[in-house]
PDB file of C-alpha atoms in Angstrom:
ATOM      1  CA  MET A   1       9.482   6.549 -28.151  1.00  0.00           C
ATOM      2  CA  ASN A   2      11.525   9.110 -27.320  1.00  0.00           C
ATOM      3  CA  TRP A   3       8.638  11.538 -27.579  1.00  0.00           C
ATOM      4  CA  LEU A   4       6.935   9.731 -24.652  1.00  0.00           C
ATOM      5  CA  THR A   5       9.394   9.713 -22.610  1.00  0.00           C
ATOM      6  CA  ALA A   6      11.120  12.718 -23.532  1.00  0.00           C
ATOM      7  CA  ALA A   7       8.219  14.800 -20.794  1.00  0.00           C
ATOM      8  CA  PRO A   8       6.258  12.132 -18.928  1.00  0.00           C
ATOM      9  CA  ARG A   9       4.421  14.747 -17.041  1.00  0.00           C
ATOM     10  CA  ARG A  10       2.697  15.788 -19.913  1.00  0.00           C
ATOM     11  CA  VAL A  11       1.884  12.450 -21.282  1.00  0.00           C
ATOM     12  CA  LEU A  12       0.604  11.782 -17.719  1.00  0.00           C
ATOM     13  CA  ALA A  13      -1.417  15.203 -17.766  1.00  0.00           C
ATOM     14  CA  LEU A  14      -2.620  14.537 -21.776  1.00  0.00           C
ATOM     15  CA  ILE A  15      -3.791  10.941 -19.944  1.00  0.00           C
ATOM     16  CA  SER A  16      -5.589  13.083 -17.326  1.00  0.00           C
ATOM     17  CA  VAL A  17      -7.283  15.496 -20.379  1.00  0.00           C
ATOM     18  CA  ALA A  18      -8.471  12.397 -22.363  1.00  0.00           C
ATOM     19  CA  CYS A  19     -10.343  10.793 -18.992  1.00  0.00           C
ATOM     20  CA  VAL A  20     -12.259  13.818 -18.632  1.00  0.00           C
ATOM     21  CA  ALA A  21     -12.647  14.517 -22.432  1.00  0.00           C
ATOM     22  CA  MET A  22     -14.260  10.764 -21.994  1.00  0.00           C
ATOM     23  CA  LEU A  23     -15.994  11.238 -18.725  1.00  0.00           C
ATOM     24  CA  ALA A  24     -17.882  15.129 -20.480  1.00  0.00           C
ATOM     25  CA  PHE A  25     -18.630  12.678 -23.736  1.00  0.00           C
ATOM     26  CA  GLY A  26     -20.670   9.815 -21.288  1.00  0.00           C
ATOM     27  CA  MET A  27     -22.477  12.446 -19.877  1.00  0.00           C
ATOM     28  CA  TYR A  28     -23.046  14.027 -23.561  1.00  0.00           C
ATOM     29  CA  LEU A  29     -24.897  10.424 -24.316  1.00  0.00           C
ATOM     30  CA  GLN A  30     -26.828  10.045 -21.170  1.00  0.00           C
ATOM     31  CA  HIS A  31     -28.267  13.421 -20.616  1.00  0.00           C
ATOM     32  CA  VAL A  32     -28.516  15.119 -24.333  1.00  0.00           C
ATOM     33  CA  VAL A  33     -29.225  11.404 -26.591  1.00  0.00           C
ATOM     34  CA  GLY A  34     -30.856   9.579 -23.188  1.00  0.00           C
ATOM     35  CA  LEU A  35     -28.174   6.279 -23.213  1.00  0.00           C
ATOM     36  CA  GLU A  36     -29.538   5.184 -19.281  1.00  0.00           C
ATOM     37  CA  PRO A  37     -26.066   4.177 -17.677  1.00  0.00           C
ATOM     38  CA  CYS A  38     -25.879   0.579 -16.835  1.00  0.00           C
ATOM     39  CA  PRO A  39     -24.039  -0.874 -13.872  1.00  0.00           C
ATOM     40  CA  MET A  40     -21.260  -2.151 -15.008  1.00  0.00           C
ATOM     41  CA  CYS A  41     -21.348   1.340 -17.210  1.00  0.00           C
ATOM     42  CA  ILE A  42     -20.909   3.059 -14.023  1.00  0.00           C
ATOM     43  CA  VAL A  43     -18.360   1.447 -12.299  1.00  0.00           C
ATOM     44  CA  GLN A  44     -15.996   2.195 -15.592  1.00  0.00           C
ATOM     45  CA  ARG A  45     -17.320   5.468 -14.684  1.00  0.00           C
ATOM     46  CA  TYR A  46     -15.345   5.360 -11.346  1.00  0.00           C
ATOM     47  CA  ALA A  47     -11.794   3.425 -12.968  1.00  0.00           C
ATOM     48  CA  LEU A  48     -11.672   6.620 -15.200  1.00  0.00           C
ATOM     49  CA  ILE A  49     -12.407   9.336 -12.647  1.00  0.00           C
ATOM     50  CA  ALA A  50      -9.933   7.633 -10.417  1.00  0.00           C
ATOM     51  CA  VAL A  51      -7.136   6.876 -13.262  1.00  0.00           C
ATOM     52  CA  ALA A  52      -8.411  11.239 -14.656  1.00  0.00           C
ATOM     53  CA  VAL A  53      -7.340  11.779 -10.706  1.00  0.00           C
ATOM     54  CA  PHE A  54      -3.816   9.641 -10.827  1.00  0.00           C
ATOM     55  CA  ALA A  55      -2.681  10.478 -13.984  1.00  0.00           C
ATOM     56  CA  GLY A  56      -3.659  14.170 -12.723  1.00  0.00           C
ATOM     57  CA  LEU A  57      -1.492  14.049  -9.490  1.00  0.00           C
ATOM     58  CA  ALA A  58       1.237  12.050 -11.346  1.00  0.00           C
ATOM     59  CA  SER A  59       2.148  14.939 -13.355  1.00  0.00           C
ATOM     60  CA  ALA A  60       1.961  17.974 -10.940  1.00  0.00           C
ATOM     61  CA  ARG A  61       4.888  17.265  -9.358  1.00  0.00           C
ATOM     62  CA  GLY A  62       8.272  15.644 -10.377  1.00  0.00           C
ATOM     63  CA  ASN A  63       9.390  14.104  -7.544  1.00  0.00           C
ATOM     64  CA  LYS A  64       9.953  10.687  -8.217  1.00  0.00           C
ATOM     65  CA  GLY A  65       8.485   8.853  -5.827  1.00  0.00           C
ATOM     66  CA  TRP A  66       5.340  10.864  -5.650  1.00  0.00           C
ATOM     67  CA  TRP A  67       5.015   9.959  -9.806  1.00  0.00           C
ATOM     68  CA  MET A  68       6.015   6.890  -9.461  1.00  0.00           C
ATOM     69  CA  THR A  69       2.849   6.081  -6.979  1.00  0.00           C
ATOM     70  CA  PHE A  70       0.231   7.483  -8.333  1.00  0.00           C
ATOM     71  CA  GLY A  71       1.093   6.020 -11.290  1.00  0.00           C
ATOM     72  CA  VAL A  72       0.850   2.748 -10.307  1.00  0.00           C
ATOM     73  CA  LEU A  73      -2.174   3.891  -8.277  1.00  0.00           C
ATOM     74  CA  ALA A  74      -2.955   4.485 -12.165  1.00  0.00           C
ATOM     75  CA  VAL A  75      -2.490   1.721 -13.888  1.00  0.00           C
ATOM     76  CA  ILE A  76      -3.743  -0.885 -11.146  1.00  0.00           C
ATOM     77  CA  SER A  77      -7.508   1.978 -12.248  1.00  0.00           C
ATOM     78  CA  ALA A  78      -7.261   1.306 -15.733  1.00  0.00           C
ATOM     79  CA  GLY A  79      -6.552  -2.580 -14.957  1.00  0.00           C
ATOM     80  CA  PHE A  80      -9.061  -3.056 -12.987  1.00  0.00           C
ATOM     81  CA  GLY A  81     -11.482  -0.526 -16.152  1.00  0.00           C
ATOM     82  CA  ALA A  82     -10.320  -2.587 -18.491  1.00  0.00           C
ATOM     83  CA  PHE A  83     -11.613  -5.903 -16.644  1.00  0.00           C
ATOM     84  CA  VAL A  84     -14.903  -4.541 -15.947  1.00  0.00           C
ATOM     85  CA  ALA A  85     -15.710  -3.128 -19.780  1.00  0.00           C
ATOM     86  CA  ALA A  86     -13.402  -6.469 -21.168  1.00  0.00           C
ATOM     87  CA  ARG A  87     -16.594  -7.895 -19.394  1.00  0.00           C
ATOM     88  CA  GLN A  88     -19.155  -6.004 -20.287  1.00  0.00           C
ATOM     89  CA  SER A  89     -18.389  -6.609 -23.635  1.00  0.00           C
ATOM     90  CA  TRP A  90     -18.494 -10.475 -23.146  1.00  0.00           C
ATOM     91  CA  LEU A  91     -22.222 -10.573 -21.233  1.00  0.00           C
ATOM     92  CA  GLN A  92     -22.673  -8.227 -25.061  1.00  0.00           C
ATOM     93  CA  TRP A  93     -21.525 -10.682 -27.364  1.00  0.00           C
ATOM     94  CA  TYR A  94     -22.699 -13.631 -25.313  1.00  0.00           C
ATOM     95  CA  PRO A  95     -25.673 -13.085 -23.506  1.00  0.00           C
ATOM     96  CA  PRO A  96     -26.746 -14.701 -21.058  1.00  0.00           C
ATOM     97  CA  GLU A  97     -30.078 -16.942 -21.569  1.00  0.00           C
ATOM     98  CA  ILE A  98     -31.961 -15.078 -19.224  1.00  0.00           C
ATOM     99  CA  ALA A  99     -31.581 -11.675 -19.036  1.00  0.00           C
ATOM    100  CA  THR A 100     -32.848  -9.413 -16.413  1.00  0.00           C
ATOM    101  CA  CYS A 101     -33.043  -6.397 -15.653  1.00  0.00           C
ATOM    102  CA  GLY A 102     -32.459  -6.288 -12.297  1.00  0.00           C
ATOM    103  CA  ARG A 103     -31.533  -3.506  -9.786  1.00  0.00           C
ATOM    104  CA  ASP A 104     -29.142  -0.010 -10.770  1.00  0.00           C
ATOM    105  CA  PHE A 105     -25.905   0.558  -9.628  1.00  0.00           C
ATOM    106  CA  TYR A 106     -27.198   2.995  -6.852  1.00  0.00           C
ATOM    107  CA  GLY A 107     -30.451   0.366  -5.495  1.00  0.00           C
ATOM    108  CA  MET A 108     -28.243  -2.488  -5.087  1.00  0.00           C
ATOM    109  CA  ILE A 109     -25.598  -0.691  -2.886  1.00  0.00           C
ATOM    110  CA  GLU A 110     -28.213   0.784  -0.863  1.00  0.00           C
ATOM    111  CA  ASN A 111     -29.794  -2.651  -0.463  1.00  0.00           C
ATOM    112  CA  TYR A 112     -27.342  -5.030  -0.315  1.00  0.00           C
ATOM    113  CA  PRO A 113     -24.524  -5.388   1.885  1.00  0.00           C
ATOM    114  CA  ILE A 114     -20.951  -4.786  -0.560  1.00  0.00           C
ATOM    115  CA  SER A 115     -19.833  -8.212  -0.267  1.00  0.00           C
ATOM    116  CA  ARG A 116     -23.161  -9.419  -2.056  1.00  0.00           C
ATOM    117  CA  SER A 117     -23.537  -6.179  -4.200  1.00  0.00           C
ATOM    118  CA  ILE A 118     -19.837  -6.649  -6.015  1.00  0.00           C
ATOM    119  CA  PRO A 119     -21.176 -10.122  -7.517  1.00  0.00           C
ATOM    120  CA  MET A 120     -24.436  -8.708  -8.771  1.00  0.00           C
ATOM    121  CA  ILE A 121     -22.348  -6.193 -10.204  1.00  0.00           C
ATOM    122  CA  PHE A 122     -19.511  -8.210 -12.664  1.00  0.00           C
ATOM    123  CA  ARG A 123     -22.906 -10.913 -13.305  1.00  0.00           C
ATOM    124  CA  GLY A 124     -24.384  -7.801 -15.346  1.00  0.00           C
ATOM    125  CA  SER A 125     -28.205  -6.856 -15.700  1.00  0.00           C
ATOM    126  CA  GLY A 126     -30.295  -7.244 -19.331  1.00  0.00           C
ATOM    127  CA  ASP A 127     -29.287  -3.180 -19.748  1.00  0.00           C
ATOM    128  CA  CYS A 128     -25.526  -4.634 -19.124  1.00  0.00           C
ATOM    129  CA  THR A 129     -25.943  -6.394 -22.455  1.00  0.00           C
ATOM    130  CA  ALA A 130     -27.620  -4.202 -24.291  1.00  0.00           C
ATOM    131  CA  ILE A 131     -25.798  -2.274 -27.049  1.00  0.00           C
ATOM    132  CA  ASP A 132     -27.580   1.142 -27.424  1.00  0.00           C
ATOM    133  CA  TRP A 133     -24.490   3.022 -29.273  1.00  0.00           C
ATOM    134  CA  THR A 134     -21.892   1.906 -31.802  1.00  0.00           C
ATOM    135  CA  PHE A 135     -18.741   3.905 -32.709  1.00  0.00           C
ATOM    136  CA  LEU A 136     -16.885   1.924 -35.891  1.00  0.00           C
ATOM    137  CA  GLY A 137     -18.638  -1.483 -35.063  1.00  0.00           C
ATOM    138  CA  GLY A 138     -17.772  -0.911 -31.514  1.00  0.00           C
ATOM    139  CA  SER A 139     -20.298  -1.031 -28.687  1.00  0.00           C
ATOM    140  CA  ILE A 140     -19.019   1.737 -25.307  1.00  0.00           C
ATOM    141  CA  ALA A 141     -17.681  -1.379 -23.398  1.00  0.00           C
ATOM    142  CA  ASN A 142     -15.897  -2.330 -26.141  1.00  0.00           C
ATOM    143  CA  TRP A 143     -13.724   1.780 -27.075  1.00  0.00           C
ATOM    144  CA  SER A 144     -13.732   1.249 -23.229  1.00  0.00           C
ATOM    145  CA  PHE A 145     -11.394  -1.433 -22.840  1.00  0.00           C
ATOM    146  CA  ILE A 146      -9.953  -0.583 -26.111  1.00  0.00           C
ATOM    147  CA  TRP A 147      -8.515   3.119 -23.914  1.00  0.00           C
ATOM    148  CA  PHE A 148      -8.373   1.531 -20.375  1.00  0.00           C
ATOM    149  CA  THR A 149      -5.499  -0.629 -22.237  1.00  0.00           C
ATOM    150  CA  VAL A 150      -4.641   2.002 -23.882  1.00  0.00           C
ATOM    151  CA  PHE A 151      -3.968   4.679 -21.122  1.00  0.00           C
ATOM    152  CA  GLY A 152      -2.447   1.365 -19.138  1.00  0.00           C
ATOM    153  CA  LEU A 153      -0.163   0.272 -21.110  1.00  0.00           C
ATOM    154  CA  LEU A 154       0.853   4.152 -22.038  1.00  0.00           C
ATOM    155  CA  MET A 155       1.673   4.684 -17.502  1.00  0.00           C
ATOM    156  CA  LEU A 156       3.150   0.940 -17.595  1.00  0.00           C
ATOM    157  CA  VAL A 157       5.563   1.821 -19.818  1.00  0.00           C
ATOM    158  CA  LEU A 158       6.795   5.450 -18.105  1.00  0.00           C
ATOM    159  CA  LEU A 159       7.482   3.593 -14.865  1.00  0.00           C
ATOM    160  CA  VAL A 160       9.246   0.753 -16.597  1.00  0.00           C
ATOM    161  CA  ARG A 161      10.952   3.660 -18.461  1.00  0.00           C
ATOM    162  CA  GLY A 162      11.284   5.768 -15.107  1.00  0.00           C
ATOM    163  CA  LEU A 163      12.248   2.569 -12.301  1.00  0.00           C
ATOM    164  CA  ARG A 164      15.195   1.349 -16.113  1.00  0.00           C
ATOM    165  CA  GLY A 165      16.598   5.417 -15.214  1.00  0.00           C
ATOM    166  CA  GLY A 166      16.518   5.400 -12.319  1.00  0.00           C
ATOM    167  CA  GLN A 167      19.009   1.769 -11.528  1.00  0.00           C
ATOM    168  CA  ARG A 168      21.280   3.826 -14.312  1.00  0.00           C
ATOM    169  CA  GLY A 169      21.764   6.963 -12.098  1.00  0.00           C
ATOM    170  CA  GLY A 170      19.632   8.758 -14.686  1.00  0.00           C
ATOM    171  CA  GLY A 171      16.370   8.915 -14.451  1.00  0.00           C
ATOM    172  CA  LEU A 172      13.421  10.354 -16.741  1.00  0.00           C
ATOM    173  CA  SER A 173      13.417  14.029 -16.800  1.00  0.00           C
ATOM    174  CA  MET A 174      10.013  15.051 -15.432  1.00  0.00           C
ATOM    175  CA  ALA A 175      10.013  18.664 -18.067  1.00  0.00           C
TER     176      ALA A 175
END
């Protein structure tokens, strides 16, 4: 674990770069392979963007308050992304008896108030239950859940170590 806490800014920057790489791969799957993202996939993309931005901002400055604040926001974003990916994985493993294709993400947001759109997104649609791509037996939602969880846990370790270091008078070196 020394490599993790020896240079937390580098770890946060690596998380940010990994998120951007995942987003690029999602764009490849959409625009080159031809897979259309479902509403839950779009929400996961937004969560991935939030993790990338917050982890990048956390790695940008050595000020402890700065990186801790943005680190917490990145952990929250990763947790939200993991929740959405877990919900989509559940829908893929146990599809509802009546699965409709429903509206796309933007159609929901444009035509319904947000208080009605959010439950519609998490209810999923026929698109959300489809498994169009797999790698090593896991769907995109499964892999998203794993990576959101890994990113969240790495950032949690950094935050806990940062808090403990501050209580002892030391602290993590933000090299």
